[in-house]
GROMACS .gro file of C-alpha atoms in nm:
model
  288
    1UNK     CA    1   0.000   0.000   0.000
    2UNK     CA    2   0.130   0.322  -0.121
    3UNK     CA    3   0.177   0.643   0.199
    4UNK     CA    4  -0.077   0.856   0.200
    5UNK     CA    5   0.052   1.176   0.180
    6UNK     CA    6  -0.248   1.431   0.112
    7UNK     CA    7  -0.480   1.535   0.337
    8UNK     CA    8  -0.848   1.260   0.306
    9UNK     CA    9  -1.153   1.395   0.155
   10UNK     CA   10  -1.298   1.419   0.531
   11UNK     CA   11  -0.986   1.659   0.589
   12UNK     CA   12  -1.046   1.861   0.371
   13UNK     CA   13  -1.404   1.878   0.451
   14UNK     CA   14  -1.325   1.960   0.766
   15UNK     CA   15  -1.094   2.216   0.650
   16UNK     CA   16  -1.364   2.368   0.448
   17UNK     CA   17  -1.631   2.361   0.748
   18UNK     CA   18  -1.403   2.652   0.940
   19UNK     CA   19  -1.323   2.845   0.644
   20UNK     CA   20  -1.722   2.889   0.590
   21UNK     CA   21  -1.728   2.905   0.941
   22UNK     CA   22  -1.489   3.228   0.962
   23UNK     CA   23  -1.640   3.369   0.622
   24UNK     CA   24  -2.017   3.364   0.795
   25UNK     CA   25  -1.848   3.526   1.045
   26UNK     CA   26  -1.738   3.846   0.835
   27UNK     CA   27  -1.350   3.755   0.957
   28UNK     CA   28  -1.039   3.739   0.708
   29UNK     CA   29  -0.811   3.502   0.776
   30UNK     CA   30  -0.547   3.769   0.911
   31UNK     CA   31  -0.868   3.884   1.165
   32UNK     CA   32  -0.930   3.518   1.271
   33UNK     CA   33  -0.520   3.442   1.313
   34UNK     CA   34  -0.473   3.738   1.554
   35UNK     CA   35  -0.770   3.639   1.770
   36UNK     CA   36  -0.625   3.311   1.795
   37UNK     CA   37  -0.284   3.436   1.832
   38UNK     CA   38  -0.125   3.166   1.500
   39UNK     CA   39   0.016   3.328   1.167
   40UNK     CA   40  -0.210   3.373   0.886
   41UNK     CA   41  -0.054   3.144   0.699
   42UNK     CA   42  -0.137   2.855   0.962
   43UNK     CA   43  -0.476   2.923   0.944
   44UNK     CA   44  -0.429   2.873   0.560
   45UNK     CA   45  -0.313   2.551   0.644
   46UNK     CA   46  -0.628   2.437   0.859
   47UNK     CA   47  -0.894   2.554   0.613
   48UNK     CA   48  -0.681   2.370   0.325
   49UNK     CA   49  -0.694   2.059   0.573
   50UNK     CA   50  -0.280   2.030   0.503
   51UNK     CA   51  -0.255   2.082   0.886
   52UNK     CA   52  -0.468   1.909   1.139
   53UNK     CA   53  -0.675   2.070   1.399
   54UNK     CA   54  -0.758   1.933   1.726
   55UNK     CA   55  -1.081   1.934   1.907
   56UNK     CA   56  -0.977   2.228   2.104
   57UNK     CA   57  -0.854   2.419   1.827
   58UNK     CA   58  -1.200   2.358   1.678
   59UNK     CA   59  -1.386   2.499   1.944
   60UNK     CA   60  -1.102   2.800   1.965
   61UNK     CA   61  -1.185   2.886   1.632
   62UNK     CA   62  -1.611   2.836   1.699
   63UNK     CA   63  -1.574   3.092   1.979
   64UNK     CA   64  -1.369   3.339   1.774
   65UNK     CA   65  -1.666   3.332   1.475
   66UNK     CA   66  -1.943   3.279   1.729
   67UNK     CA   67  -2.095   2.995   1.559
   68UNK     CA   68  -2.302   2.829   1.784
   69UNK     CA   69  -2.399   2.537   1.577
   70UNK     CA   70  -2.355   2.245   1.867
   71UNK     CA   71  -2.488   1.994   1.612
   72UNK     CA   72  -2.165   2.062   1.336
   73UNK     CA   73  -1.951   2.154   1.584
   74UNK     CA   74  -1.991   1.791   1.756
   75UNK     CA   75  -1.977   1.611   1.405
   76UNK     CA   76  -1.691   1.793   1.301
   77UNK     CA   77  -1.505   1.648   1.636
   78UNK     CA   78  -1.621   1.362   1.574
   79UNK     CA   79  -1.444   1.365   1.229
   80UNK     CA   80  -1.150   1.523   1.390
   81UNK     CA   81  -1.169   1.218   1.689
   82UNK     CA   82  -1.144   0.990   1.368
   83UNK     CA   83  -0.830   1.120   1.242
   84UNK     CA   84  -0.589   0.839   1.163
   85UNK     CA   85  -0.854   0.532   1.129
   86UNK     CA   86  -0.763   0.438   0.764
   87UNK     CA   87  -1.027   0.294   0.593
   88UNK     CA   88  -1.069  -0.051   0.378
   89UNK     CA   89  -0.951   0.159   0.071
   90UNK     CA   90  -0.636   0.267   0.180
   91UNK     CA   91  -0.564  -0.066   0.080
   92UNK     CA   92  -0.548   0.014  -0.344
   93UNK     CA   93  -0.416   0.371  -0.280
   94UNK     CA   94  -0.178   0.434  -0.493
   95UNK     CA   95  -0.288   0.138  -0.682
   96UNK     CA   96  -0.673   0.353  -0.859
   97UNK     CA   97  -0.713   0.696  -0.889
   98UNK     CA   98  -0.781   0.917  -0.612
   99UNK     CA   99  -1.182   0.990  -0.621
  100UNK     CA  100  -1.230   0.584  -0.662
  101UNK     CA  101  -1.151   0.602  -0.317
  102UNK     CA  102  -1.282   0.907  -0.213
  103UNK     CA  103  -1.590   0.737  -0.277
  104UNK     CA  104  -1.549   0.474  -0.113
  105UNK     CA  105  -1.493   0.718   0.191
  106UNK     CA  106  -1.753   0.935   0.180
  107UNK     CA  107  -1.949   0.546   0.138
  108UNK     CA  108  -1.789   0.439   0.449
  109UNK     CA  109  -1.881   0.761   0.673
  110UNK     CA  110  -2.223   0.783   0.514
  111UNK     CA  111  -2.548   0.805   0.743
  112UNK     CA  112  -2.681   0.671   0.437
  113UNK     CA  113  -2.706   0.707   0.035
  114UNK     CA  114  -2.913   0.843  -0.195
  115UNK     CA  115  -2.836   0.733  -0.598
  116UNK     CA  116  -3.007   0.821  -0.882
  117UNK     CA  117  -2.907   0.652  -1.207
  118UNK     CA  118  -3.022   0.735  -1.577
  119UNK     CA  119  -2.780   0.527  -1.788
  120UNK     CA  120  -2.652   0.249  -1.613
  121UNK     CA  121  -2.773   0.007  -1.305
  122UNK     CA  122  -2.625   0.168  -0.992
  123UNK     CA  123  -2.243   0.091  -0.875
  124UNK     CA  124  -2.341  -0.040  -0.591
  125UNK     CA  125  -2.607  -0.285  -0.735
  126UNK     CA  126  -2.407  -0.388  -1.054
  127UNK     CA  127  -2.259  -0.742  -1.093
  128UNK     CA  128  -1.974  -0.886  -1.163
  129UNK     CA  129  -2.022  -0.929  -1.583
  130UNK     CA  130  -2.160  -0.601  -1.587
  131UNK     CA  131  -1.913  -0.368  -1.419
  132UNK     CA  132  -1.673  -0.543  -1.611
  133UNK     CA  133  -1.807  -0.440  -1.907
  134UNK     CA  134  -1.896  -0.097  -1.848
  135UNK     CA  135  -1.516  -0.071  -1.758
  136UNK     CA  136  -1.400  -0.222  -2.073
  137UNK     CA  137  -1.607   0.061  -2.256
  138UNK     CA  138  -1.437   0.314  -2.105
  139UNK     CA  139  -1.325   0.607  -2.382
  140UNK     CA  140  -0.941   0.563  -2.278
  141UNK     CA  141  -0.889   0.196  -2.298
  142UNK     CA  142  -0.823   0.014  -2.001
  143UNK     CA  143  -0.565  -0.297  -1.947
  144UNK     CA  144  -0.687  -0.631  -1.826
  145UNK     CA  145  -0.536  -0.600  -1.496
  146UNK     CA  146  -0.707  -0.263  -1.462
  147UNK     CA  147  -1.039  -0.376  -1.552
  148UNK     CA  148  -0.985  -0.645  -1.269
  149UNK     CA  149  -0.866  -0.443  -1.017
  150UNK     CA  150  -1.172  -0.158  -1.074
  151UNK     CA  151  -1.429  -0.423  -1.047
  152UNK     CA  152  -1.302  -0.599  -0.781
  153UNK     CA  153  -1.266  -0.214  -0.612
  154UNK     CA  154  -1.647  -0.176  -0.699
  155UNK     CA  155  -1.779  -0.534  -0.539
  156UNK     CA  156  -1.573  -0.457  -0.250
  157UNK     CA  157  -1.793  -0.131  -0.206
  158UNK     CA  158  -2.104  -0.299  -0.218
  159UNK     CA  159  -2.016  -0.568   0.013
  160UNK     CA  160  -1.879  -0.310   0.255
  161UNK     CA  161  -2.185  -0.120   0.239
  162UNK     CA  162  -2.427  -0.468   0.289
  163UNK     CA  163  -2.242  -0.589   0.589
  164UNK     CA  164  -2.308  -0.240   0.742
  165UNK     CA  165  -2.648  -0.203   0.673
  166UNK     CA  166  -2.552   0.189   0.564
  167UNK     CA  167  -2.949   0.275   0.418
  168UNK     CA  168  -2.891   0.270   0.019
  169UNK     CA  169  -3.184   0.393  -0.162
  170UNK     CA  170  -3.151   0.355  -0.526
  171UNK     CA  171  -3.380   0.539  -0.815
  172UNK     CA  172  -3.300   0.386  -1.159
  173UNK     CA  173  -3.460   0.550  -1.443
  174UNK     CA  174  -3.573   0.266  -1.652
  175UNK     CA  175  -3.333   0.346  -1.967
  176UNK     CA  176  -3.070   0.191  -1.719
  177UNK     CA  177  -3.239  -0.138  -1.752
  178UNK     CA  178  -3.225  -0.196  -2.109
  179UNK     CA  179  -2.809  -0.092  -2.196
  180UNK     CA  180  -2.683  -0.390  -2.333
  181UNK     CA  181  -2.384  -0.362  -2.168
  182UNK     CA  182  -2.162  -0.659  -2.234
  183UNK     CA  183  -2.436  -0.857  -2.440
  184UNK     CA  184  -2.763  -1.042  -2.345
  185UNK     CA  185  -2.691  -1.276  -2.130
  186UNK     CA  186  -2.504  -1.006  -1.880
  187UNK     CA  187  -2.788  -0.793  -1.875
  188UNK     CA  188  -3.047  -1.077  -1.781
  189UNK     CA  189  -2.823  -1.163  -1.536
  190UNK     CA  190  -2.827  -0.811  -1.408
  191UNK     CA  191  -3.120  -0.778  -1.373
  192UNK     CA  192  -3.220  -1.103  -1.168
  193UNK     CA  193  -2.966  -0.937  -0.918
  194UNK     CA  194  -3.181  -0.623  -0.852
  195UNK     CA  195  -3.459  -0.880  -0.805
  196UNK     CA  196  -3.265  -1.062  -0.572
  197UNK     CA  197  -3.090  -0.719  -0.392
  198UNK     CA  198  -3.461  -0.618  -0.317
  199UNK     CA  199  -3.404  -0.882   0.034
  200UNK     CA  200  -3.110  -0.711   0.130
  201UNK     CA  201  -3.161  -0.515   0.446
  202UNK     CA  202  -3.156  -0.116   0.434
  203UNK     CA  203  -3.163  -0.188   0.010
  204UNK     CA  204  -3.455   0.042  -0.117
  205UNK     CA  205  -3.451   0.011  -0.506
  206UNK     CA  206  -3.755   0.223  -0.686
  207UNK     CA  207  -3.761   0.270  -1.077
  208UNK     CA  208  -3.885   0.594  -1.265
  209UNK     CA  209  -4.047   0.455  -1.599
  210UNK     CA  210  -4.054   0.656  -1.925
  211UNK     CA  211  -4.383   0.717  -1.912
  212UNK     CA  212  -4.374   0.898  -1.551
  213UNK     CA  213  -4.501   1.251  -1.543
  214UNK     CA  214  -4.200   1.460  -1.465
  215UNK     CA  215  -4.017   1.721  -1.453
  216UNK     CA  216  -3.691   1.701  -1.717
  217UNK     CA  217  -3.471   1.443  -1.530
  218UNK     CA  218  -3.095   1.537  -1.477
  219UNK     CA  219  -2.854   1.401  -1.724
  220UNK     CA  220  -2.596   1.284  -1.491
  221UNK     CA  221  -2.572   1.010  -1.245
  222UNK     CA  222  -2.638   1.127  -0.866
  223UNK     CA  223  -2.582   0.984  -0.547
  224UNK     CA  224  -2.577   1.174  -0.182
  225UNK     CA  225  -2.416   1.056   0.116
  226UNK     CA  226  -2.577   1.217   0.394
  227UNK     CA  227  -2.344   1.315   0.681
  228UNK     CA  228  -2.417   1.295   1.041
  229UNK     CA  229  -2.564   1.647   0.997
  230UNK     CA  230  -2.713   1.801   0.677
  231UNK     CA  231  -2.400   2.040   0.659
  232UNK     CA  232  -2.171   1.779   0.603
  233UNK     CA  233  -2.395   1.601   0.345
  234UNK     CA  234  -2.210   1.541  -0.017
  235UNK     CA  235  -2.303   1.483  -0.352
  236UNK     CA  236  -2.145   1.325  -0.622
  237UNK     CA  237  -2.186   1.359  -1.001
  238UNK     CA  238  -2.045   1.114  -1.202
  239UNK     CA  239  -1.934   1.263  -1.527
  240UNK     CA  240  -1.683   1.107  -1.862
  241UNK     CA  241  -1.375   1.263  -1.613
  242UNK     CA  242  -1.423   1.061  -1.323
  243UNK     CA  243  -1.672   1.102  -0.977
  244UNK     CA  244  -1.709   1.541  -0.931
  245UNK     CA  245  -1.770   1.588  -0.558
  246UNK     CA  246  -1.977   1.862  -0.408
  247UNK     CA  247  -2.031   2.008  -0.081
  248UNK     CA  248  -2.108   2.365  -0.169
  249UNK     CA  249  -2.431   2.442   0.111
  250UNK     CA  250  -2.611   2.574  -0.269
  251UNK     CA  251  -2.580   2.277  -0.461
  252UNK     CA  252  -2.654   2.030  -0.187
  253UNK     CA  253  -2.976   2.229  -0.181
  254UNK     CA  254  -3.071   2.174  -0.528
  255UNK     CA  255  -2.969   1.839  -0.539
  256UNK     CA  256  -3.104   1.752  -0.258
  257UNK     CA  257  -3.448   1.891  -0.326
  258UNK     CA  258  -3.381   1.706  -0.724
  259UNK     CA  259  -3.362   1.374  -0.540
  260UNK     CA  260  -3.658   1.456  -0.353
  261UNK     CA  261  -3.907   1.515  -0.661
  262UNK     CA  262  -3.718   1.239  -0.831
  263UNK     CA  263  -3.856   0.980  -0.549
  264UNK     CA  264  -4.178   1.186  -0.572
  265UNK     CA  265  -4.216   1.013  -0.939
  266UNK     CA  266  -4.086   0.669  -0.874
  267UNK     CA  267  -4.291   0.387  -0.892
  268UNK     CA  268  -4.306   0.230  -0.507
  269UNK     CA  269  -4.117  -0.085  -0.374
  270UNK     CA  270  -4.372  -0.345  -0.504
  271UNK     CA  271  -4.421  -0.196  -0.823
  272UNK     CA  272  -4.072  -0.153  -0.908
  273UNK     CA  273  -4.004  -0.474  -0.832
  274UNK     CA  274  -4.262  -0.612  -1.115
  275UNK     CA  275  -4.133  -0.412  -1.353
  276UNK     CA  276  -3.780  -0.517  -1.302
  277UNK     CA  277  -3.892  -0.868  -1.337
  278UNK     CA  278  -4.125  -0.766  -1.658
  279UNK     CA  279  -3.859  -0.585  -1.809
  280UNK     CA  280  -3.650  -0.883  -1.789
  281UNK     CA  281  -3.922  -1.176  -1.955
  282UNK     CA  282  -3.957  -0.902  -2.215
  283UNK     CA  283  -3.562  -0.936  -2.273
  284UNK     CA  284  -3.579  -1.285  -2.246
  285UNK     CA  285  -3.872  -1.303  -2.512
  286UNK     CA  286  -3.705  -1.093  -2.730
  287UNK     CA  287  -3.378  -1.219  -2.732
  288UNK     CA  288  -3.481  -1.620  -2.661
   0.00000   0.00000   0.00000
């Protein structure tokens, strides 16, 4: 396993909670360093979450902005309290690019997840054959031992989030369950695992059917990982470039209340479940 020598996503996030923290507050970061009596330059180095801040410094810096916001405050320690407990993923650092497993750790600290998919069944819910495929399609071509290690990466999320119940509610826009990806047979086989991933506990899988009345559906591929407070919730868009992750209070807003009308529209447990299993006779039938 490869050092890590960057700051984690969580870090950073923390780093990124005081410097909204201090801007709410009206303070530059010159203001906030005399108050605290550091250089400027160190508190550079806390909001860019290159230097770590203790649970003291945390509440230094809370009483200097007067933020009374117990609820963040005590998450963010608890993040802080956290430092140091490398995660599962650590493991291939070094080994797949950086957001893979900033993924995976936002996954692993989730509350729980949110996903809405419009192309492709869900990461999370994917098989074997099929996130194989998908990976082979990719627009720069990938080696064999790539493709391996990327979908072994991927199962090792879902089982991850399975043996810790995490709540995963997935929307899947039914144009996801007709890609071909990898052939026939792999998409049959697909899709008798979302039939069979509707007994896992905490799995909520709901499908939005063409024929829905709606508002236009986003393009991209969603999924939130709530945070042990809305503040520290996160979003992430999947896009050609790789996973895009957001945390801007704005666009958590918006995406948040997109995910909302997007369940709003989705046909319930029961009925999604039928249609899965209609889509795939109709597959079958066609294809047979």
């Amino acid at each position: 396993m490869a050092s890590r020598t960057s700051p984690t996503l969580r870090q950073r996030r923390v780093g990124t909670e005081l410097r909204r923290m201090r801007e709410q507050a009206g303070l530059g970061g010159s203001q906030l360093a005399r108050l605290l009596g550091v250089t400027p330059a160190h508190i550079t180095q806390l909001e860019s979450g290159k230097t770590t801040v203790s649970v003291e410094r945390l509440y230094a810096i809370a009483r200097a902005c007067m933020c009374d916001n117990q609820p963040l405050l005590d998450a963010l320690a608890d993040v802080i309290a956290d430092r140091g407990k490398g995660g599962w993923w650590e493991e291939y650092r070094g080994e797949l690019p950086i957001d893979f497993l900033e993924v995976a750790e936002l996954e692993g600290h989730a509350r729980e997840i949110v996903a809405f998919n419009m192309a492709f069944v869900p990461g999370l819910l994917q098989t074997r054959s099929y996130a194989k495929a998908l990976f082979a399609g990719e627009l720069v071509p990938l080696r064999g031992q790539e493709i391996d290690l990327r979908v072994s990466f991927r199962l090792r999320r879902q089982q991850e989030i399975r043996s810790s119940e995490t709540p995963y509610r997935a929307l899947v826009h039914e144009a996801a369950l007709h890609g071909h990806y990898g052939g026939r047979d792999v998409l049959i086989d697909q899709l008798a695992s979302l039939i069979e991933s509707f007994e896992h506990p905490g799995t909520s899988i709901r499908v939005i059917p063409f024929e829905a009345v709606t508002f236009p559906v986003p393009s991209e591929d969603l999924v939130r990982m709530a945070g042990d407070v809305p503040e520290l919730d996160t979003v992430q868009v999947d896009a050609s470039y790789g996973a895009h992750i957001l945390d801007q209070p704005a666009r958590l807003a918006r995406y948040r209340a997109t995910l909302e009308r997007l369940e709003a529209i989705a046909l319930s447990e029961d009925d999604s479940l039928g249609f899965i299993r209609s889509t795939m006779k109709e597959v079958q039938r066609k294809h047979g």
